[in-house]
Short mmCIF file of C-alpha atoms and ligand atoms in Angstrom, two decimals:
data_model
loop_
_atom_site.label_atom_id
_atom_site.label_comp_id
_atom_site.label_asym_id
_atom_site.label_seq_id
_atom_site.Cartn_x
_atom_site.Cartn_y
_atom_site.Cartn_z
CA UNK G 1 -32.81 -175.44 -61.96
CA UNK G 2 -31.78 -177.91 -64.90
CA UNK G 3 -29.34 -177.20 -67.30
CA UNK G 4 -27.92 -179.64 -69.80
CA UNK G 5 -24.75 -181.07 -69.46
CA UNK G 6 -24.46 -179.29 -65.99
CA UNK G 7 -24.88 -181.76 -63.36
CA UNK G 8 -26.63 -180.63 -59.98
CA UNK G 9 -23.28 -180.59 -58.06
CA UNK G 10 -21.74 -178.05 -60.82
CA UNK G 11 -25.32 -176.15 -60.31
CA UNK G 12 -24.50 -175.57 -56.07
CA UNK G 13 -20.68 -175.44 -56.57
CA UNK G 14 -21.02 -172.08 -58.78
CA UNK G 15 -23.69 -170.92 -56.01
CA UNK G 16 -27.06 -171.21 -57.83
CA UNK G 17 -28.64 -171.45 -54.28
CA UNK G 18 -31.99 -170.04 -52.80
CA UNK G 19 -31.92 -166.92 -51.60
CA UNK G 20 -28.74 -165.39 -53.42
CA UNK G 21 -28.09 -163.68 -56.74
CA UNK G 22 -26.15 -165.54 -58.72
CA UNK G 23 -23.59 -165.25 -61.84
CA UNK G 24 -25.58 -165.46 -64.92
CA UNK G 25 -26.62 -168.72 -66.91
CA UNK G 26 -24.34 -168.13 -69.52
CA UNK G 27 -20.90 -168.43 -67.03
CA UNK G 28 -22.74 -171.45 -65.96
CA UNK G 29 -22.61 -172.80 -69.37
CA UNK G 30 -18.74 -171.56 -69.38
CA UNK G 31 -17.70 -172.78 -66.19
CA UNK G 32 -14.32 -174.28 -65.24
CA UNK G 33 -15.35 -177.41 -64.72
CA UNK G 34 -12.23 -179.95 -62.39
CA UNK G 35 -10.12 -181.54 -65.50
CA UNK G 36 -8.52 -183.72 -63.55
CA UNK G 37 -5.35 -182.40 -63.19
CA UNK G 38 -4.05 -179.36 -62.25
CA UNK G 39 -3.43 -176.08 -64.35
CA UNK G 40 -1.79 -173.09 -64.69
CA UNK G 41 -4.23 -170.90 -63.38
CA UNK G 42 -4.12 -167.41 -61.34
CA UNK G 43 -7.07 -165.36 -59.75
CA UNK G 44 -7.29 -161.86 -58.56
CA UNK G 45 -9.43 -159.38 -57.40
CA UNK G 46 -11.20 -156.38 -59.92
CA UNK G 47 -7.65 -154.53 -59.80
CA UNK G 48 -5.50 -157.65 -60.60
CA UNK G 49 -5.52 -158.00 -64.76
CA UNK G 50 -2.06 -157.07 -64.81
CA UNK G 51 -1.20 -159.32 -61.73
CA UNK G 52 -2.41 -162.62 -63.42
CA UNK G 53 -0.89 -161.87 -66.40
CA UNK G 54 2.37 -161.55 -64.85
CA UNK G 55 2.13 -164.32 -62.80
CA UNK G 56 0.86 -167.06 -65.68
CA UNK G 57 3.70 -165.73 -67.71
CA UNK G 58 5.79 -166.20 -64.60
CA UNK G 59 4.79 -169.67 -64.02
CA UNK G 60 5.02 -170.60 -67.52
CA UNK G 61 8.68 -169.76 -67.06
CA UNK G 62 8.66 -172.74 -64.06
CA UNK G 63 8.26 -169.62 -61.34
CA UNK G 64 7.41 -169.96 -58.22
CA UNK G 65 3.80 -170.52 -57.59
CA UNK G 66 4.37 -167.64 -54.73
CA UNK G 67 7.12 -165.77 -56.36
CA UNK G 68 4.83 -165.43 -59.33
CA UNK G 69 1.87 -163.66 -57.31
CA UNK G 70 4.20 -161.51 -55.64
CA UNK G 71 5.56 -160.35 -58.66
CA UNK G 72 1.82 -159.74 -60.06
CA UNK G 73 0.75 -157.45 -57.19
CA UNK G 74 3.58 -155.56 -57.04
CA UNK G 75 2.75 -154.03 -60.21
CA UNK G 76 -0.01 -152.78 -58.48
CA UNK G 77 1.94 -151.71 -55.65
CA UNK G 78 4.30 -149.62 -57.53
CA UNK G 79 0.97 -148.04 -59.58
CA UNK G 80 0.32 -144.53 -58.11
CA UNK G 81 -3.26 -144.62 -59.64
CA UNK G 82 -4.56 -147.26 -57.56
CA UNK G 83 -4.66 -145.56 -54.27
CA UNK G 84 -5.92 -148.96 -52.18
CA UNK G 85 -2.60 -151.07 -52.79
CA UNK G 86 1.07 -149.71 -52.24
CA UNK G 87 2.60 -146.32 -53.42
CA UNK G 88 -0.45 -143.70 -53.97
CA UNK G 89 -2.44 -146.04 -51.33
CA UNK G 90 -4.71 -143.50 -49.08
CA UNK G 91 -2.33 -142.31 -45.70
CA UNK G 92 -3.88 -142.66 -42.30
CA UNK G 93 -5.44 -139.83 -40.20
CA UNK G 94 -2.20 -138.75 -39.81
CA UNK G 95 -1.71 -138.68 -43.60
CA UNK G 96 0.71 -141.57 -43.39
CA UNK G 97 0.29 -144.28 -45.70
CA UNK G 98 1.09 -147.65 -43.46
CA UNK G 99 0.66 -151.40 -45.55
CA UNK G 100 -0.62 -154.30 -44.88
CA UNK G 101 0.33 -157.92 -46.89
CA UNK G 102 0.53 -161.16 -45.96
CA UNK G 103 1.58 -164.46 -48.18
CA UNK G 104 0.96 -167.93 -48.28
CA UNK G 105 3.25 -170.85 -49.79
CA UNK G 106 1.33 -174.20 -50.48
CA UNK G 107 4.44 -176.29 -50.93
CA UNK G 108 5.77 -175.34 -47.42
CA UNK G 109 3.31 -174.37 -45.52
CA UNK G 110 4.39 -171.21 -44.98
CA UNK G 111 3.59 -167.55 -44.83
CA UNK G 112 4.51 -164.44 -43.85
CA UNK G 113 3.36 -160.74 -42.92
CA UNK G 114 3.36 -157.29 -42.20
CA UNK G 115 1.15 -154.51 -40.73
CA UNK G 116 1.38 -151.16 -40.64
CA UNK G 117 4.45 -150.73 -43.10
CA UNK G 118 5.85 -147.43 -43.57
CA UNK G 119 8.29 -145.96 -46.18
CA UNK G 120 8.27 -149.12 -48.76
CA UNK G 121 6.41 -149.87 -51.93
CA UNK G 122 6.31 -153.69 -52.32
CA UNK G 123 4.61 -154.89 -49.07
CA UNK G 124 3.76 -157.99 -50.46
CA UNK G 125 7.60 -158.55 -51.00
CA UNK G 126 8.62 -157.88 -47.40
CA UNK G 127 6.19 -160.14 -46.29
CA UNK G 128 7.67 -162.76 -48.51
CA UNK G 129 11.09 -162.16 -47.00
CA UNK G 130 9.66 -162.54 -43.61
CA UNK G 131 8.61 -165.89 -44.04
CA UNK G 132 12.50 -166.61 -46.02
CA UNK G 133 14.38 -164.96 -43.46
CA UNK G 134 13.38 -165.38 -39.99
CA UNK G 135 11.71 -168.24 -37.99
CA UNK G 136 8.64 -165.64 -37.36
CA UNK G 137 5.34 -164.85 -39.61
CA UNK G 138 4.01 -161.64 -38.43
CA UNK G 139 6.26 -158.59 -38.00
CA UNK G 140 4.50 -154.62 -37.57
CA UNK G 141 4.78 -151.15 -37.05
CA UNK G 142 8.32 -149.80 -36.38
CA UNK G 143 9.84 -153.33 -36.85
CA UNK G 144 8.82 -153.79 -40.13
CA UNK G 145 9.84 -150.99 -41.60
CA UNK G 146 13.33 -151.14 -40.14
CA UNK G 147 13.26 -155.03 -41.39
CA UNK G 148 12.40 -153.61 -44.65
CA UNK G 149 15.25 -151.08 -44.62
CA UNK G 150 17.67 -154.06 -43.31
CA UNK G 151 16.62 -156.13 -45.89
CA UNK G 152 17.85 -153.25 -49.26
CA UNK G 153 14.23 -151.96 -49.73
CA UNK G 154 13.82 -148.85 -51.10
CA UNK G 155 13.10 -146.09 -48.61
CA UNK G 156 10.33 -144.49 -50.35
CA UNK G 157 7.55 -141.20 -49.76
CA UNK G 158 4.86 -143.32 -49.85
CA UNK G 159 2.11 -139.99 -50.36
CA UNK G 160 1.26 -139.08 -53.43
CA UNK G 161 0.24 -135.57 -54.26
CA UNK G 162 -3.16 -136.90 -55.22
CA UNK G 163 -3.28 -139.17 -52.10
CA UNK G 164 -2.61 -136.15 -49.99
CA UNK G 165 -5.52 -133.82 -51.34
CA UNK G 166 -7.52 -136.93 -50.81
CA UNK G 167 -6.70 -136.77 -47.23
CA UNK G 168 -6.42 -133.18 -46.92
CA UNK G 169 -10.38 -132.98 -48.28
CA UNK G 170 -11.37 -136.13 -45.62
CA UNK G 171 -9.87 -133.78 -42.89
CA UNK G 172 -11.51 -130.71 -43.95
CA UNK G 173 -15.03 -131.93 -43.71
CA UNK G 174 -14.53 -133.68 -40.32
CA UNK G 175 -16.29 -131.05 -38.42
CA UNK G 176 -18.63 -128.78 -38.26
CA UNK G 177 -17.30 -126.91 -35.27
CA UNK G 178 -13.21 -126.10 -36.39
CA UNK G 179 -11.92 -123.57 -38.51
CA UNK G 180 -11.73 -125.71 -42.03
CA UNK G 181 -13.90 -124.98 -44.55
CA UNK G 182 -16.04 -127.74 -45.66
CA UNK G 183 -15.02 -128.88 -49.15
CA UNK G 184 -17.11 -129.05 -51.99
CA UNK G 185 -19.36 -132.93 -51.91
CA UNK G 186 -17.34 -133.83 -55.56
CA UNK G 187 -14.06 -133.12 -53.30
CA UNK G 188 -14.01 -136.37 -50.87
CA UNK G 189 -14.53 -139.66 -51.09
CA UNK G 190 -17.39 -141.13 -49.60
CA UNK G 191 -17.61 -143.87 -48.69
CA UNK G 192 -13.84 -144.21 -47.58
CA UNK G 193 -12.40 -146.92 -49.80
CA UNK G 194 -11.10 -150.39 -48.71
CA UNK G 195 -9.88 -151.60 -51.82
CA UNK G 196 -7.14 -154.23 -51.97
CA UNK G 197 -5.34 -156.73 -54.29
CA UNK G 198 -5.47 -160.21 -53.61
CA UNK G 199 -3.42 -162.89 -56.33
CA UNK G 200 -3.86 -166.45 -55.86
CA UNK G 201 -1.67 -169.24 -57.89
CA UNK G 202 -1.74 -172.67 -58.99
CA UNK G 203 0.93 -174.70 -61.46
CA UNK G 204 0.53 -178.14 -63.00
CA UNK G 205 2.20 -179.52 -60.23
CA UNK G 206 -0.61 -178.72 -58.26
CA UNK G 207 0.89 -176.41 -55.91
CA UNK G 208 -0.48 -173.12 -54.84
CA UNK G 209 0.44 -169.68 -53.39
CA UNK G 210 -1.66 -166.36 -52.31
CA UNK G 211 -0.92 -163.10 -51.30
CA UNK G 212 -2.79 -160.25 -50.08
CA UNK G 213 -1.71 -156.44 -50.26
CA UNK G 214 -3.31 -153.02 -49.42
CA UNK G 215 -2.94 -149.74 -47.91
CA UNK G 216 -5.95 -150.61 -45.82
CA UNK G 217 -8.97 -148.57 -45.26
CA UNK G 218 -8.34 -145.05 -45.91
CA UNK G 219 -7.93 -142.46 -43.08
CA UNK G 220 -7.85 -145.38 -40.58
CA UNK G 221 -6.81 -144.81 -37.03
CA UNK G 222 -2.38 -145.13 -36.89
CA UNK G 223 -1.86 -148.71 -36.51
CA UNK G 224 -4.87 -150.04 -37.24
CA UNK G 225 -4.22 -153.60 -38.88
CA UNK G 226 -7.22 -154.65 -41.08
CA UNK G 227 -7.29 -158.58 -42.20
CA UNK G 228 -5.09 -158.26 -45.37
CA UNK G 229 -2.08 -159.10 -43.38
CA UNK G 230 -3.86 -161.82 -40.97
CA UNK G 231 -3.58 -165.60 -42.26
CA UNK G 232 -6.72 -166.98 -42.34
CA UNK G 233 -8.55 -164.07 -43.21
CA UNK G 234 -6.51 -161.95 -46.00
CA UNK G 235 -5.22 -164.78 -47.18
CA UNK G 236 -5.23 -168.61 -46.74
CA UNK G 237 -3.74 -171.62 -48.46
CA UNK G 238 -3.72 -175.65 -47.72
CA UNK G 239 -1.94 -176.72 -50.68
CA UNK G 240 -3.92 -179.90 -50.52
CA UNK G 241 -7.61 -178.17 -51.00
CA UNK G 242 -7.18 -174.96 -52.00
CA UNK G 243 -6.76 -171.23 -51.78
CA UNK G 244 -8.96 -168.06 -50.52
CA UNK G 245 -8.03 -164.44 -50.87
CA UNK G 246 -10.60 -161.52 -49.87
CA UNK G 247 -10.82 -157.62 -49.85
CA UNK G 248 -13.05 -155.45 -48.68
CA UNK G 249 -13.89 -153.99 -44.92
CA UNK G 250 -11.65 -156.19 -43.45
CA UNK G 251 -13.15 -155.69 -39.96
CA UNK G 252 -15.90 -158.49 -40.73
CA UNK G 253 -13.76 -160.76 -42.55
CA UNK G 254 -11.50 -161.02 -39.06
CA UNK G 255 -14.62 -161.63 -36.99
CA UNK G 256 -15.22 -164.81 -39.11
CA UNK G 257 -11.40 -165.89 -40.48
CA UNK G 258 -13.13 -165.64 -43.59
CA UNK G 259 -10.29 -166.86 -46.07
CA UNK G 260 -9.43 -170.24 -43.77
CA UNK G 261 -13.14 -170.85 -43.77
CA UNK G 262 -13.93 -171.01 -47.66
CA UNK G 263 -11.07 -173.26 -47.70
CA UNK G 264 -12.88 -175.70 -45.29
CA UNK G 265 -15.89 -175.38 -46.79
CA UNK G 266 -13.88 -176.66 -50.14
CA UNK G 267 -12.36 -179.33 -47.73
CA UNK G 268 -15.28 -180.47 -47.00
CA UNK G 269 -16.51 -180.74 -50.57
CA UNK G 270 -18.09 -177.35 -51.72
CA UNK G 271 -17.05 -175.61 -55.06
CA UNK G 272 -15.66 -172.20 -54.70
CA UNK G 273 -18.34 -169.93 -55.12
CA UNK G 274 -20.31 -171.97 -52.76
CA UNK G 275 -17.76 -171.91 -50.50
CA UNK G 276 -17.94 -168.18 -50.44
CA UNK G 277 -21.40 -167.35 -50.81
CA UNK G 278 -21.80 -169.59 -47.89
CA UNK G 279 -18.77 -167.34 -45.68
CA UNK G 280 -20.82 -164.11 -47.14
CA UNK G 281 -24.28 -165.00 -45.74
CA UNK G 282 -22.49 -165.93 -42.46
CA UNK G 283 -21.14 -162.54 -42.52
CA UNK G 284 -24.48 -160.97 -43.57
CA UNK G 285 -26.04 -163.36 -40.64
CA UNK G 286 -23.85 -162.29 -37.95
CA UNK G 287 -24.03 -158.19 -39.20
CA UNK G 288 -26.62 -157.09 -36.42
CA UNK G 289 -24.98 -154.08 -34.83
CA UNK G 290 -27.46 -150.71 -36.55
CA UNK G 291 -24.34 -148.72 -37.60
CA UNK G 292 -23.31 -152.02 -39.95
CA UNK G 293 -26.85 -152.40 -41.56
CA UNK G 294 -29.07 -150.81 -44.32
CA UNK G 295 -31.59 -152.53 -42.98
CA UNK G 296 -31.93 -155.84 -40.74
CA UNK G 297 -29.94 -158.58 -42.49
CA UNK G 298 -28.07 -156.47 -45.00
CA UNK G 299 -24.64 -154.83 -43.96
CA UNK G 300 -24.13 -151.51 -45.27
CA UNK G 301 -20.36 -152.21 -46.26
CA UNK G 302 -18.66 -154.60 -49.33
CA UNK G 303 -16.61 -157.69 -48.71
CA UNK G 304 -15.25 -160.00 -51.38
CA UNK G 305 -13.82 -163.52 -51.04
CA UNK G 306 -11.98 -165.09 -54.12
CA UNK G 307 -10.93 -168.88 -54.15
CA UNK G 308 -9.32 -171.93 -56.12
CA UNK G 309 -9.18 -175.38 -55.84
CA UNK G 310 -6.14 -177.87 -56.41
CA UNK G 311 -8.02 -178.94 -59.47
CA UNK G 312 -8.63 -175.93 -61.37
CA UNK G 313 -11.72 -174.31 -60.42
CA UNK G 314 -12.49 -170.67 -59.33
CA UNK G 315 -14.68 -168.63 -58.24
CA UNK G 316 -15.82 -165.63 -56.08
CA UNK G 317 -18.99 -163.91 -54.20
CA UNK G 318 -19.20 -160.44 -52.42
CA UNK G 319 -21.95 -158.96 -50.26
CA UNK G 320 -23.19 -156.60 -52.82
CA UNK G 321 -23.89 -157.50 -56.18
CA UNK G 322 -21.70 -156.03 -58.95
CA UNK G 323 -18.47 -157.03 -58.37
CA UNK G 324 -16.30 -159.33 -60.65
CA UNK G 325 -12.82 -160.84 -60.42
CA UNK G 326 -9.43 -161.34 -62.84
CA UNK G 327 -8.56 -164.98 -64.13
CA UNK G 328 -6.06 -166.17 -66.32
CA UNK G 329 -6.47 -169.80 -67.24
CA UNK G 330 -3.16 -170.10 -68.50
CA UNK G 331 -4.79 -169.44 -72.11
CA UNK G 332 -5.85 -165.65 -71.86
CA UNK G 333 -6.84 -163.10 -68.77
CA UNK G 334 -10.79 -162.07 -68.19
CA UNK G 335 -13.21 -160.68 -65.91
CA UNK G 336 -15.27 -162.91 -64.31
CA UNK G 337 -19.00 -162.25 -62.46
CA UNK G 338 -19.34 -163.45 -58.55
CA UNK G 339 -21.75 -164.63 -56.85
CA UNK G 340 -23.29 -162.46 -54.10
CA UNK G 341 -26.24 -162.29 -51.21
CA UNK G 342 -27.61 -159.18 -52.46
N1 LIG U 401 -9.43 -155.39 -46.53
C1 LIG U 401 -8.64 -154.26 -46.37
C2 LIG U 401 -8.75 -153.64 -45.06
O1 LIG U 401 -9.80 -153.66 -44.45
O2 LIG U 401 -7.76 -153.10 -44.60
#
């Protein structure tokens, strides 16, 4: 494929390679081609338009690269009517909502996590404080929440009315054979949702930050930790290369460290679609169990992976076709098309 002023490196590093469907021509012609320097730049996932606006207009301000995505998910967090992320996030089978989130700072190296929060809105934020107050990176379950409560968060009903009919209806139609009556097919969700945010950052300085935040997958087993809150999958910096976020069924993207792997695949000199596409197909390769599959080679479930480079560049590619991301350049927030192996 030949397209002028396009050079065959910018053709493979948006993903224009056999065998996958690919973002149209005309993104091509728009792509964000390395300027040399760094930028302002932030990337999210479908849900995160008002993240990256908040966390340009943070860094503008001379933010925090990580400070600023924190601050951009946890609008999402706090927003009832997304019921993947935070407050209004689907419960457990239990019907108790338990978070995930992990960060990543690119100037220090650092990062932070919990899993299986309870009782607090801002996951993302306690994962942050974390990695500023204590020597460790991963803290779950009961400890969490009490670090949480140590720390001033808010003690908070996490279960939303509508959240709680939503689980109520998933428990209903469990069986055939107890006394429930099935609800109406309009009434449930099907299939259960594991949606997510994911905010990655970048200043003219050149350093980044991620974060990763979600209520998991909806209905899950208590205590189940997905990959949100695992570094190297959820989320994963090297503030020399670049930065990788991902949602979806986060049960393949642990098998594979999927976020630490598009970062060396940008390492070792693909763009970042490429660098995803290429961590998809892996997953899509290494799918064979009959309960994962549609049919041979094509996994019946949706996983996204979402990077940036220190120079500017973005881009994203899912297992399904469809799905787009949130940028802001630093001039103006859009959707953006990814990539994807089917
Ligand atoms: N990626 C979200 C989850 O699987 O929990």
């Amino acid at each position: 494929m030949k397209v002028p002023g396009v050079s065959r490196r910018e053709v493979l590093q948006q993903g224009i390679v056999a065998g996958a469907s690919v973002s149209p021509l005309a993104k091509l012609l728009k792509l964000d081609k390395p300027q040399g320097k760094p930028r302002i730049l932030a990337v999210s996932s479908g849900n995160g338009m008002r993240a990256v606006t908040k966390a340009v207009e943070l860094m503008k301000e001379g933010e925090d690269t990580l400070e600023a995505a924190v601050s951009g998910v946890s609008i999402v967090e706090e927003d009832p009517n997304d019921m993947s992320v935070g407050y209004g996030g689907l419960p457990n089978e239990d019907g108790v909502v338990q978070l995930d989130a992990c960060v990543m700072h690119g100037p220090t190296y650092n990062a932070g996590a919990v899993g299986a929060l309870e009782n607090t809105k801002n996951a993302a934020r306690v994962a942050k404080t974390v990695m500023e107050r204590t020597d460790h990176i991963f803290l779950v379950g009961k400890g969490a929440t009490e670090f949480a409560k140590m720390h001033g968060f808010e003690e908070v009903d996490m279960l939303t009315e509508r959240a709680r009919q939503a689980w109520v209806r998933w428990k209903e139609r469990l069986s055939q054979t107890d006394d429930y009556i099935d609800p109406a097919a309009s009434e449930f969700l099907d299939p259960r949702p594991t949606g997510t945010i994911t905010c990655l950052t970048l200043n003219e300085a050149g350093d980044m930050s991620g974060t990763t935040t979600t209520s998991g997958l909806a209905f899950k087993i208590p205590s189940r930790v997905g990959d949100s809150p695992l570094i190297g999958c959820g989320c994963y910096v090297d503030n020399a290369v670049g930065a990788c976020g991902s949602t979806g069924r986060g049960e393949a993207n642990i098998l594979i460290n999927g976020s630490r792997t598009v970062v060396e695949n940008m390492r070792h000199g693909m763009g970042p679609e490429e660098a995803c596409l290429d961590v998809v197909k892996r997953i899509c390769a290494q799918t064979v169990e009959k309960r994962l599959l549609d049919e041979p080679g094509k996994p019946n479930f949706q996983l996204q992976f979402y990077a940036i480079t220190k120079d500017g560049r973005h881009g994203g590619a899912s297992i399904k076709g469809g799905s787009r991301y949130a940028v802001h350049d630093g001039k103006e927030a859009r959707m953006v098309g990814m990539a994807s192996a089917f």
